[in-house]
Coordinates of C-alpha atoms in Angstrom, one line a residue:
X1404 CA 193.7 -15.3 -94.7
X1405 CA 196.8 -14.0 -96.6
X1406 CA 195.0 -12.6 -99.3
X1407 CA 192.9 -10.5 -96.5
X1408 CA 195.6 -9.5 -94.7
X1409 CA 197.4 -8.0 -97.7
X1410 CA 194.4 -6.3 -98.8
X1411 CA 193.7 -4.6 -95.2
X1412 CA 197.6 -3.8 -95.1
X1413 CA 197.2 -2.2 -98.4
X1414 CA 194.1 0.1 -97.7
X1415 CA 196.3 1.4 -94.6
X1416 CA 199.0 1.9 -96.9
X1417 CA 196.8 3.9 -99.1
X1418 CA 195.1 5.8 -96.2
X1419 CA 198.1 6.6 -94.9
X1420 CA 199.6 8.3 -98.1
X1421 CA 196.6 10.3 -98.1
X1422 CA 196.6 11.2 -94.9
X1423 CA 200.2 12.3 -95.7
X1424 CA 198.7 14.6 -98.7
X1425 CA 196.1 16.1 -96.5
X1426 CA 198.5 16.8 -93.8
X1427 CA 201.0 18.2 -96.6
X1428 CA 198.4 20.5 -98.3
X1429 CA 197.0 21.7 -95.6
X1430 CA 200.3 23.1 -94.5
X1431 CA 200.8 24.3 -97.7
X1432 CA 197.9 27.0 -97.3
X1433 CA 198.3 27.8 -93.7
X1434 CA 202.1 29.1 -94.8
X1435 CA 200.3 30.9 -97.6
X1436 CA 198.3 32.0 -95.4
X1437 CA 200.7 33.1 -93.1
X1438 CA 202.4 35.2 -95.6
X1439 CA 201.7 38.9 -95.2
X1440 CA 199.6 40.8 -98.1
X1441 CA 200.9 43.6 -99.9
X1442 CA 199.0 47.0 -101.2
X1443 CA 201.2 49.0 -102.5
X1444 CA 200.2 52.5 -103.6
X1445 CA 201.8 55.1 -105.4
X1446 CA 201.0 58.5 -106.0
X1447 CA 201.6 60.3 -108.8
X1448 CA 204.5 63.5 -109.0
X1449 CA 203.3 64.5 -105.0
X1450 CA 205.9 66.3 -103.7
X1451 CA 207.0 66.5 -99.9
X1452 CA 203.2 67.9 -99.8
X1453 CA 201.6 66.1 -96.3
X1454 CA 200.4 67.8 -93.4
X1455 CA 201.3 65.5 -91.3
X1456 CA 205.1 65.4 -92.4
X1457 CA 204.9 70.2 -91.5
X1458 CA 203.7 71.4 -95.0
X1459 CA 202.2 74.4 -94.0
X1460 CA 199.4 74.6 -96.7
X1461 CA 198.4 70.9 -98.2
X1462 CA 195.7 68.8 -96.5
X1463 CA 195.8 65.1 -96.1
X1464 CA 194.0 63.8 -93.1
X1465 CA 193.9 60.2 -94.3
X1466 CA 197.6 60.1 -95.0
X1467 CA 198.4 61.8 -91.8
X1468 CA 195.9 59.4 -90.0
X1469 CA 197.6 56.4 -91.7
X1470 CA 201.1 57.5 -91.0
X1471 CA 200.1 56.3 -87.3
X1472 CA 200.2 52.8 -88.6
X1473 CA 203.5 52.8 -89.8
X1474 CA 206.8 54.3 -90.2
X1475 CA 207.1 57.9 -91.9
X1476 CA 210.2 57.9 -93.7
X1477 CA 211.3 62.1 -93.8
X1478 CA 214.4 61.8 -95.6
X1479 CA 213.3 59.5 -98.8
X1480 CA 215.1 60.3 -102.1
X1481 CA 213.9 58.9 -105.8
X1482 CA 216.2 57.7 -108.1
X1483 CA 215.5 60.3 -111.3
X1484 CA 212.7 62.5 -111.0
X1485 CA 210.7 61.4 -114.0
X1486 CA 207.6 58.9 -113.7
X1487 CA 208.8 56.5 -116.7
X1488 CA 212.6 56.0 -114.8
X1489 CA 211.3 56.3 -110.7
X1490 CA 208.7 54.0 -111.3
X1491 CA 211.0 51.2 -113.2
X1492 CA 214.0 51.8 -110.7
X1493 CA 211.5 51.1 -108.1
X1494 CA 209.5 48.0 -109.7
X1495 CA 213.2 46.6 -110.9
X1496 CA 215.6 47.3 -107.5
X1497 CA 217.7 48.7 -109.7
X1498 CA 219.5 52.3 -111.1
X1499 CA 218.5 53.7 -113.8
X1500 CA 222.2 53.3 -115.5
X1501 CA 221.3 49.3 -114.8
X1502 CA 217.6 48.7 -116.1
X1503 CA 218.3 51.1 -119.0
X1504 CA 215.1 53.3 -118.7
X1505 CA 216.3 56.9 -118.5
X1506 CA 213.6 58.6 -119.9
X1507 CA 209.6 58.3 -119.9
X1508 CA 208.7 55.8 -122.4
X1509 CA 211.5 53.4 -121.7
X1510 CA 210.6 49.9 -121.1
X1511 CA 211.7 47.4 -118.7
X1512 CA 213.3 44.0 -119.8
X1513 CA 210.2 41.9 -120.2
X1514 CA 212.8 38.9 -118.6
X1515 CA 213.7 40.9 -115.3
X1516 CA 212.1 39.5 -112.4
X1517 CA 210.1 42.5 -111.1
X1518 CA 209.4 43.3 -107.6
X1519 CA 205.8 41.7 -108.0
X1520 CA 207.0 39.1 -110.7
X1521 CA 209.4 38.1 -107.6
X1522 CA 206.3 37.6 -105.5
X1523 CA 204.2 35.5 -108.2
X1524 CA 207.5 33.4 -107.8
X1525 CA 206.8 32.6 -104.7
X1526 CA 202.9 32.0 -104.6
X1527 CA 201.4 35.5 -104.5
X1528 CA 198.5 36.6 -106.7
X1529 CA 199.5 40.5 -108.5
X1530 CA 197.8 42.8 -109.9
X1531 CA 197.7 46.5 -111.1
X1532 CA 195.2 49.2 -111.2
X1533 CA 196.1 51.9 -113.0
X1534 CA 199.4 53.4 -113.8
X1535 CA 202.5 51.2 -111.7
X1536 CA 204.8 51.4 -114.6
X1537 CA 205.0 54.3 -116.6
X1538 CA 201.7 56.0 -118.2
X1539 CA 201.1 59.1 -120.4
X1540 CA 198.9 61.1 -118.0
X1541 CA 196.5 62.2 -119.0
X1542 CA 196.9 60.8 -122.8
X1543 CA 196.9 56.9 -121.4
X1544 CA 193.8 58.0 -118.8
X1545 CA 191.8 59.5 -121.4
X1546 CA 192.3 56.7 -124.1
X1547 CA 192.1 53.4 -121.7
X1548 CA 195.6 52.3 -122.6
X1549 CA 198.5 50.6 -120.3
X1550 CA 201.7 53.1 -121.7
X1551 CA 204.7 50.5 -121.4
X1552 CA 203.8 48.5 -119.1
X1553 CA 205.6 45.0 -118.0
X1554 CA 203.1 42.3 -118.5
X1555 CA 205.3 39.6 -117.1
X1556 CA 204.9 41.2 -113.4
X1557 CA 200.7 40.7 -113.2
X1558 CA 198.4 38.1 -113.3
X1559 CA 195.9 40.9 -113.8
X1560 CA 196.2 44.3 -114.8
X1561 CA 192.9 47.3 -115.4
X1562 CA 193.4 50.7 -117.0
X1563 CA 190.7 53.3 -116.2
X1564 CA 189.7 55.3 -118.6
X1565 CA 188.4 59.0 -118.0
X1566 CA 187.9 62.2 -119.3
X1567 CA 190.1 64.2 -117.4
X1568 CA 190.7 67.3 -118.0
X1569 CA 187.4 67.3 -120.5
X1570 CA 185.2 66.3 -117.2
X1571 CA 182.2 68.8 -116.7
X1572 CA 183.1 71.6 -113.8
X1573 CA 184.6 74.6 -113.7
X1574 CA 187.8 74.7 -115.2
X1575 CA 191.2 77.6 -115.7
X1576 CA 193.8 76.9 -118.1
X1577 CA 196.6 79.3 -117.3
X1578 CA 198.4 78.6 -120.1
X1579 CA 195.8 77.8 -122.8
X1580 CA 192.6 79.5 -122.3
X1581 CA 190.4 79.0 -125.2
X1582 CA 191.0 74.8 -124.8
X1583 CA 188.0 74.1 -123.5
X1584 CA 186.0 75.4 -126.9
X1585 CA 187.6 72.2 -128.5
X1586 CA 185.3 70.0 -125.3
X1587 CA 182.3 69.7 -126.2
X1588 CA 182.9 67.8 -129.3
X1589 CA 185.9 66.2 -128.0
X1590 CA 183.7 64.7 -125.2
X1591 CA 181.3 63.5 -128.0
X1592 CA 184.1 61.9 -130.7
X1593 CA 185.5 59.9 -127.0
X1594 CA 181.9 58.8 -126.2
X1595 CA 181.6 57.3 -129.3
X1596 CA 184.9 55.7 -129.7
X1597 CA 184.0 53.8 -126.4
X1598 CA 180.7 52.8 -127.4
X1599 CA 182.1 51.6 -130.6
X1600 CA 185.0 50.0 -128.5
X1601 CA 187.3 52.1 -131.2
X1602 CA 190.6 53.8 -130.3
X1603 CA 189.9 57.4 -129.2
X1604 CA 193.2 59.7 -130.2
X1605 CA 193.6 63.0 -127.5
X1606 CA 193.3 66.3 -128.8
X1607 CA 196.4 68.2 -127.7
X1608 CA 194.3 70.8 -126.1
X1609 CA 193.2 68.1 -123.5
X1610 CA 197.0 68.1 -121.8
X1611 CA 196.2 70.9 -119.4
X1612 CA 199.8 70.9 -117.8
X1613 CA 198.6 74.3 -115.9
X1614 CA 195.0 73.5 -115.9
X1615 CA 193.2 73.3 -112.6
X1616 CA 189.5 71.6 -113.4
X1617 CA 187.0 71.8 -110.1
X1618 CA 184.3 69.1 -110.8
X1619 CA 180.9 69.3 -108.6
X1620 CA 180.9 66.2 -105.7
X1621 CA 177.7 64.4 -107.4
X1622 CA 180.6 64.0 -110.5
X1623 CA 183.2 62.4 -108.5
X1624 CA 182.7 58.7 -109.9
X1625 CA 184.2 60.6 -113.2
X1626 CA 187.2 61.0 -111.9
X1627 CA 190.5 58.1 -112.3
X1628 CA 191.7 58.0 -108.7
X1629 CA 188.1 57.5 -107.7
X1630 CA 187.6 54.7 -110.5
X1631 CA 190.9 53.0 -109.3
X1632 CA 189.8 52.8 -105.7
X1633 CA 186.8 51.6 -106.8
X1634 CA 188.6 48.6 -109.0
X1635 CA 190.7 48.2 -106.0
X1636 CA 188.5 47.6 -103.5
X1637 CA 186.6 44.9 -105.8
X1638 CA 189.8 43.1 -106.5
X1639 CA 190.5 42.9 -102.6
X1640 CA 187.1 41.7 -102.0
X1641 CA 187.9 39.4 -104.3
X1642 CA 190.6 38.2 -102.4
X1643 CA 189.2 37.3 -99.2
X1644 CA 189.2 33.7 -98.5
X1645 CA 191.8 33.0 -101.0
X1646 CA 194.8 30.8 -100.1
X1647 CA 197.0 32.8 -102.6
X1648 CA 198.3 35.9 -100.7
X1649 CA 198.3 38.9 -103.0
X1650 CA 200.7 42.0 -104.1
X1651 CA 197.9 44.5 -105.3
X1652 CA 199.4 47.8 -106.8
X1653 CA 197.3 50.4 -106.9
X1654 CA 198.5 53.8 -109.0
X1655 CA 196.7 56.9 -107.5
X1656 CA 197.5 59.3 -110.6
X1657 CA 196.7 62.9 -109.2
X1658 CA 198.2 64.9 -108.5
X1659 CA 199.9 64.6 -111.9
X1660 CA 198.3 67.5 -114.1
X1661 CA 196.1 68.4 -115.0
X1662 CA 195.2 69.6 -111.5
X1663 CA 191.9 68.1 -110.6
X1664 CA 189.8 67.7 -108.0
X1665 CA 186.6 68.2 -106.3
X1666 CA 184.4 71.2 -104.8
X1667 CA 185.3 69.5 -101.5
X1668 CA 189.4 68.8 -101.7
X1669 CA 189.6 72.6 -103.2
X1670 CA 187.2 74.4 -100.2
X1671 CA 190.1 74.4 -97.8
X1672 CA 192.5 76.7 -100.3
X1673 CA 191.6 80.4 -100.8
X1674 CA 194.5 81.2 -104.0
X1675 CA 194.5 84.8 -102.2
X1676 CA 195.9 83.2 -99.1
X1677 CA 198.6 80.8 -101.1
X1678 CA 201.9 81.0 -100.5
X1679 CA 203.8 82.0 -103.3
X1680 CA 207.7 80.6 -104.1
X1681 CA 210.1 84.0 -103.7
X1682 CA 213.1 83.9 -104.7
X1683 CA 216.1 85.9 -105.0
X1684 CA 216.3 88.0 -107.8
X1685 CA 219.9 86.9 -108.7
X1686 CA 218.4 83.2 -107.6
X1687 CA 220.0 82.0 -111.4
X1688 CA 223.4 83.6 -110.9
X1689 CA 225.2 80.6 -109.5
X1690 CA 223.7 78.0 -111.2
X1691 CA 224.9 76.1 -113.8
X1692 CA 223.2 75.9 -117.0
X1693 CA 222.3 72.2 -116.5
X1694 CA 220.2 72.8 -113.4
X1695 CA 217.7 74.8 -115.1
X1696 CA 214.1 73.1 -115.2
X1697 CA 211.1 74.2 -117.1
X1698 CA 210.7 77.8 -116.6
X1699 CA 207.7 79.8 -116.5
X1700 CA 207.1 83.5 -116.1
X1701 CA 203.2 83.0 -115.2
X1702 CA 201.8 86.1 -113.0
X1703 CA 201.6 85.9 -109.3
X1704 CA 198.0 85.5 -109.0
X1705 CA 198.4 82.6 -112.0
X1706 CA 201.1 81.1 -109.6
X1707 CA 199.2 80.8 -106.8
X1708 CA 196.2 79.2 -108.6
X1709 CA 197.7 76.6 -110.2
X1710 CA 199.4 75.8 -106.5
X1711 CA 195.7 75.8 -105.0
X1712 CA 194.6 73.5 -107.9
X1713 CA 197.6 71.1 -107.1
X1714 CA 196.8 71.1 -103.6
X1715 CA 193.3 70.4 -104.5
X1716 CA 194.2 67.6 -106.4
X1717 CA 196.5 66.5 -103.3
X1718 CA 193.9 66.6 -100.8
X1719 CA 191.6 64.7 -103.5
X1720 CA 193.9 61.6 -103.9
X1721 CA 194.4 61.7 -100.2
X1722 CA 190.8 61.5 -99.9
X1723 CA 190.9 58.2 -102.2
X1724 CA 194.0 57.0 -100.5
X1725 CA 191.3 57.2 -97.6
X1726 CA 188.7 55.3 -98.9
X1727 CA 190.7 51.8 -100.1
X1728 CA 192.3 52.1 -96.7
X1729 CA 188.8 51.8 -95.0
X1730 CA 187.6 49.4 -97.3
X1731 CA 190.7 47.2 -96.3
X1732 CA 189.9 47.7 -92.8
X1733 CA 186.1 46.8 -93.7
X1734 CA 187.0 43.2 -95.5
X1735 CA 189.4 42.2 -92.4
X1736 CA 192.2 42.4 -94.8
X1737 CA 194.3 44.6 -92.7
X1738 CA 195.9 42.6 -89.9
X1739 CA 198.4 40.7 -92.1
X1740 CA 199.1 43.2 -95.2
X1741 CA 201.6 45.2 -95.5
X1742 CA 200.8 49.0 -96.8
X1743 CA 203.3 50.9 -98.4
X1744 CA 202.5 54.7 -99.5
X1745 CA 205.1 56.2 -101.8
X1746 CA 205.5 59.3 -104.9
X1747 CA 207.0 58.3 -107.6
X1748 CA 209.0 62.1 -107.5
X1749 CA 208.3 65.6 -106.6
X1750 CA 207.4 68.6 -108.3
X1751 CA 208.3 72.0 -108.2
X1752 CA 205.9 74.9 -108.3
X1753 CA 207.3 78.0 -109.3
X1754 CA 210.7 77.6 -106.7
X1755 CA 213.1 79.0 -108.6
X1756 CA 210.7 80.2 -111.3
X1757 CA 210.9 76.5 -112.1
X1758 CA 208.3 74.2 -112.8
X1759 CA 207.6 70.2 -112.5
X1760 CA 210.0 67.9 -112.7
X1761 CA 213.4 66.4 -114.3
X1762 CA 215.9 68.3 -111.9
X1763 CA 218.0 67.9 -108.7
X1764 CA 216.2 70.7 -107.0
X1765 CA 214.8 69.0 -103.4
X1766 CA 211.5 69.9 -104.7
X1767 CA 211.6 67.7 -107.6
X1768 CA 213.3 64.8 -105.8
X1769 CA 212.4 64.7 -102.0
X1770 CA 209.2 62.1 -101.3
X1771 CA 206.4 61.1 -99.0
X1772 CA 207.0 57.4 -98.1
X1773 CA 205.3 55.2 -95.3
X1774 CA 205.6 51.7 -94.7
X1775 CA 202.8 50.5 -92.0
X1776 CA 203.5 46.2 -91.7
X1777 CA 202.0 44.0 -89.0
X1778 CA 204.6 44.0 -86.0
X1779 CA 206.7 46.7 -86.9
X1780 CA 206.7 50.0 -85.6
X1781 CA 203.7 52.6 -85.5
X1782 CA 203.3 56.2 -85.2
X1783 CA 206.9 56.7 -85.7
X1784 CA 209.7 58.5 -87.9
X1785 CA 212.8 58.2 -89.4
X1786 CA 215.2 60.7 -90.1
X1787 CA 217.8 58.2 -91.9
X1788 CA 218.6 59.2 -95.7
X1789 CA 216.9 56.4 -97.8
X1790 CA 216.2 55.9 -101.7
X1791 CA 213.2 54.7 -103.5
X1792 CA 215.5 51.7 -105.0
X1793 CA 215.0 49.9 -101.6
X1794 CA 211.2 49.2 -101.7
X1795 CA 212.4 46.1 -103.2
X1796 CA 214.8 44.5 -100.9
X1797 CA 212.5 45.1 -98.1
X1798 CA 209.3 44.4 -99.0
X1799 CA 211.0 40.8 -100.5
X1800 CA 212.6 40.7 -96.3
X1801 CA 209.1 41.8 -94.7
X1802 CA 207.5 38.8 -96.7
X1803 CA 209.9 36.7 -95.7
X1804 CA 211.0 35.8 -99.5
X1805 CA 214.5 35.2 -100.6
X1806 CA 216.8 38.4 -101.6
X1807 CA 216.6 38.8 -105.2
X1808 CA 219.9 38.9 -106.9
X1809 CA 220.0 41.4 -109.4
X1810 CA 217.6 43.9 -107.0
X1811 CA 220.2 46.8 -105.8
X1812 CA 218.8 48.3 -102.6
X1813 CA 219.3 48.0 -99.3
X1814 CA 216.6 46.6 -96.8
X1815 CA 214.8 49.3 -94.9
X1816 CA 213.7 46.7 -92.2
X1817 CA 215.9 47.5 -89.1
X1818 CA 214.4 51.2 -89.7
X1819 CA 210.9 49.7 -89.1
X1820 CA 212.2 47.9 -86.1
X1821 CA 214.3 50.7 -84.5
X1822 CA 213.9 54.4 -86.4
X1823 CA 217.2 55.1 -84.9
X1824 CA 219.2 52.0 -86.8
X1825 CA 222.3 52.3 -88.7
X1826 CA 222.0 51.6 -92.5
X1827 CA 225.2 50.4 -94.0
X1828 CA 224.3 53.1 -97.0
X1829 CA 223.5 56.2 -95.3
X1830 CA 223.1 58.5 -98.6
X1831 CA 221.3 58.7 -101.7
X1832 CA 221.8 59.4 -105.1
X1833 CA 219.8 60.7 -107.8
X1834 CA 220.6 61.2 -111.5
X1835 CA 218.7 63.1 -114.4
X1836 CA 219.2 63.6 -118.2
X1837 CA 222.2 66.0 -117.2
X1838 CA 223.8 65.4 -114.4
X1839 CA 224.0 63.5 -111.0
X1840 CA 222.9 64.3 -107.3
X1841 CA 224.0 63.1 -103.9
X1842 CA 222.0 63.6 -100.2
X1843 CA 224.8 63.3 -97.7
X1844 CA 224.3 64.4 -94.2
X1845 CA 222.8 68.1 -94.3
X1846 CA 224.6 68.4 -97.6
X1847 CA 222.8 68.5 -101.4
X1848 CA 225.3 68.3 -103.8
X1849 CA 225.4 68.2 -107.9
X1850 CA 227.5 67.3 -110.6
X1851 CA 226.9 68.0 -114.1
X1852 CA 229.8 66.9 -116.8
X1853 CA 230.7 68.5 -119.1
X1854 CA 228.6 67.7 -122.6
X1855 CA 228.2 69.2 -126.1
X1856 CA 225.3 71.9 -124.4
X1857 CA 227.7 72.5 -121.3
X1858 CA 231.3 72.8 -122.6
X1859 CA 232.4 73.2 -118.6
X1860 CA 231.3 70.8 -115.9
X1861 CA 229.3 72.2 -112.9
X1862 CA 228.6 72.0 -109.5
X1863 CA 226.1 72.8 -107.1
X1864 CA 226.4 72.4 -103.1
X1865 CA 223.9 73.6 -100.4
X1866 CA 223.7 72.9 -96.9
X1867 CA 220.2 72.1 -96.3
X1868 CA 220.0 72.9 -92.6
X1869 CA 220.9 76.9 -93.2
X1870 CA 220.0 76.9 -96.4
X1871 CA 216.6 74.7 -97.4
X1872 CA 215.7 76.4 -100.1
X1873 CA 218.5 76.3 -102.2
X1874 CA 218.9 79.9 -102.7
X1875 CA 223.3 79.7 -101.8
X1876 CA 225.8 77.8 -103.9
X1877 CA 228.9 76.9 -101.7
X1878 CA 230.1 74.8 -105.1
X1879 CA 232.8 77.7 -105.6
X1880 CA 233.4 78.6 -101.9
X1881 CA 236.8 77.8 -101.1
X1882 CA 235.8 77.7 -97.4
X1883 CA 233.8 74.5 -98.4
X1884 CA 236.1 72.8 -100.5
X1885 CA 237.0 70.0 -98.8
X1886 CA 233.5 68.7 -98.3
X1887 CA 232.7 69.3 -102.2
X1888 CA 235.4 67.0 -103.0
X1889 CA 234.4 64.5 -100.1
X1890 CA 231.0 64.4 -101.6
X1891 CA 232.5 64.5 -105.5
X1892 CA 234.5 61.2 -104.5
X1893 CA 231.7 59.6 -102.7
X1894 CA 229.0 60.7 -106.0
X1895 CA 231.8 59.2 -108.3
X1896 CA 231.8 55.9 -106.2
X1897 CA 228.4 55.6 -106.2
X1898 CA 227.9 55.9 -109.9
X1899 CA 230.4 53.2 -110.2
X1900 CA 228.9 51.2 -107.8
X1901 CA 225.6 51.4 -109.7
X1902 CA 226.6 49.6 -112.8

């Protein structure tokens, strides 16, 4: 009888423990399941360019559709406008003085713990489709590679590969216009390297920085953003069912030159209709030399084509951006992900007689960003001064993950509870290859030191609600001194701050 009794006592024991494990893993995936998704999409050098948000001439239905799920951020700053440095600042927390990349090409500390690496520390599944970190575009597009990426923050990462600017349609190179003779057999040496799974080295002609390309609808599978979205929405599918929650980054790369899009995205823009970027003819006089961007003396009507072709290419990615938004709704995936839709910078296009990026000019700097996440505000905006550099912080907070030490931001998450909230940093700061910038209030101000090309430092100072367009610089206005050297004290506390 006591044998018996210490067996049955030891099968309850055992049953018990089990029950215990079963109990234990099972709460294990309902908290995993309980943790929100994330899709995280980011467009490539779109400037403040959505209808939704008052441009007067760009059309993006889907963005301005989706903006009703979320919260619109109006006053959204990036950390140095260039892809390679926004794109690490954003994926690190951190300034560009801190992670070290300050230029396109840089490369993130394969040890830093990454805004997705941070969620595969804590149970999520990432991934990447196209370019996150920085990417040649369209040298890394055409020739299938990653650029410098960080391996260390996916458990899976896809390049597309496309032709890009060699893509059959109708294309105008405003700046080259005999590069599509080199095409055809361009088109035939990539062919072949793919087939022979060979690396395929881009032709120079094939860059098409002021190229507009209008491919035919039937010929939209050729094109990246359209390949992405189609990776995307496999991956997710993927994903449904799975304990794991996921951080899926998606890279939408147009409307990065060269301008591209379809028959469709370009039918809404007539080039005789565009608007085109006056300026004063002294516009230059009060600038100092470190300001200066790319300049470009293309003819009017050139100026307002390549502006229809970007356009095009913005209402093209916006159509994408539309399509993995329904697809999320059509797998159920929507109710507990989080969505965030953000530009890496801005661009300018032909203000000042400037063009793209690298600057301080509000063009160049100034970004879309909308956060839509389950129980947080909807169809709502915010007019609070934010920076790119704060993705991290609150995506970790809207997850419910621990703050990351090392990440720099500040949480945006009272801003998606109350619009109205006070931020404890309630200005942003930018800095490029030359010099430094600061958003403060209705003031834009600039500092460039001096350096071995500028002998004398400069400044630059505009108040943005008389003056939007940057056309007046108060720098040397004695009437405005005080608030230059408010602003100059506040820049040179924020720089230290940053290190």
């Amino acid at each position: 009888m006591g044998l018996a009794r210490l067996q049955t006592e030891g099968v309850i024991h055992r049953m018990k423990s089990l029950f215990c494990l079963l109990l234990a893993a099972t709460a294990a995936v309902t908290a995993a399941a309980a943790k929100p998704n994330v899709l995280f999409v980011i467009s490539d050098d779109l400037n403040y360019a959505l209808s939704g948000l008052g441009h007067p001439e760009s059309k993006t239905p889907n963005l301005d559709r989706f903006a009703k799920t979320g919260v619109s951020f109006t006053r959204a700053y990036c950390q140095f406008p260039f892809c390679g440095p926004s794109r690490a600042s954003i994926m690190t927390g951190q300034y560009p003085s801190v992670n070290g990349v300050m230029r396109n090409g840089g490369k993130v500390d394969p040890n830093r713990v990454t805004l997705p690496r941070h969620f595969a520390n804590h149970g999520y599944w990432t991934a990447r489709v196209s370019k996150i970190y920085h990417m040649g575009i369209p040298i890394d597009i055409v020739q299938g590679t990653s650029g410098p990426d960080h391996a260390a923050s996916w458990h899976e990462a896809h390049n597309i590969t496309a032709l890009e600017t060699m893509t059959p349609g109708k294309l105008a190179d405003y700046t080259h216009p005999d590069a599509a003779k080199n095409y055809p057999a361009e088109r035939a040496k990539w062919a072949a390297a793919h087939r022979a799974g060979t690396p395929y080295k881009m032709h120079p002609s094939i860059r098409g920085d002021y190229a507009v390309l209008e491919v035919a609808e039937k010929d939209t599978g050729l094109l990246a953003d359209t390949m992405a979205v189609d990776k995307a929405l496999a991956l997710l599918k993927g994903r449904q069912g799975k304990a794991k929650p996921f951080f899926l980054a998606v890279g939408l790369v147009r409307p990065h030159f060269p301008f591209m899009a379809t028959e469709g995205s370009l039918e809404p823009y007539d080039a005789r209709r565009m608007a085109y970027p006056d300026f004063p003819k002294d516009d230059h006089a009060d600038m100092p030399s470190g300001s200066k961007g790319r300049m470009m003396d293309l003819k009017k009507s050139a100026v307002r084509e390549v502006r229809r072709g970007y356009y095009g290419a913005v209402t093209y990615m916006d159509e994408q951006f539309g399509r993995l938004m329904a697809g999320l709704d059509h797998l159920k995936l929507r109710g507990n992900t989080i969505v965030v839709f953000v530009s890496d910078h801005g661009y300018l296009l032909g203000e000042h007689q400037m063009w793209k990026k690298g600057v301080l000019w509000n063009e160049a700097i100034h970004v879309p960003l909308i956060i839509s996440a389950p129980g947080k505000k909807q169809a709502a905006r915010t007019h609070r001064i934010v920076e790119l550099v704060d993705l991290y912080p609150t995506l970790s907070e809207l997850a419910g993950l621990p703050p990351e030490p090392k990440a720099q931001g500040q949480s945006l998450v009272p801003l998606l509870n109350n619009p109205a909230a006070r931020l404890d940093r309630q200005d942003a700061m930018t800095t490029v290859s030359r010099g430094h910038g600061l958003r403060s209030g209705k003031w834009a101000f600039m500092w460039y030191p001096a350096s071995k090309r500028a002998q004398t430092e400069g400044f630059m100072l505009y108040d943005m609600e008389k003056d939007p367009k940057q056309f007046t610089n108060l720098a040397e206005d004695p009437a405005h001194a005080a608030i230059k050297d408010k602003l100059f004290k506040r820049l040179k506390q924020r720089l230290e701050l940053a290190q």
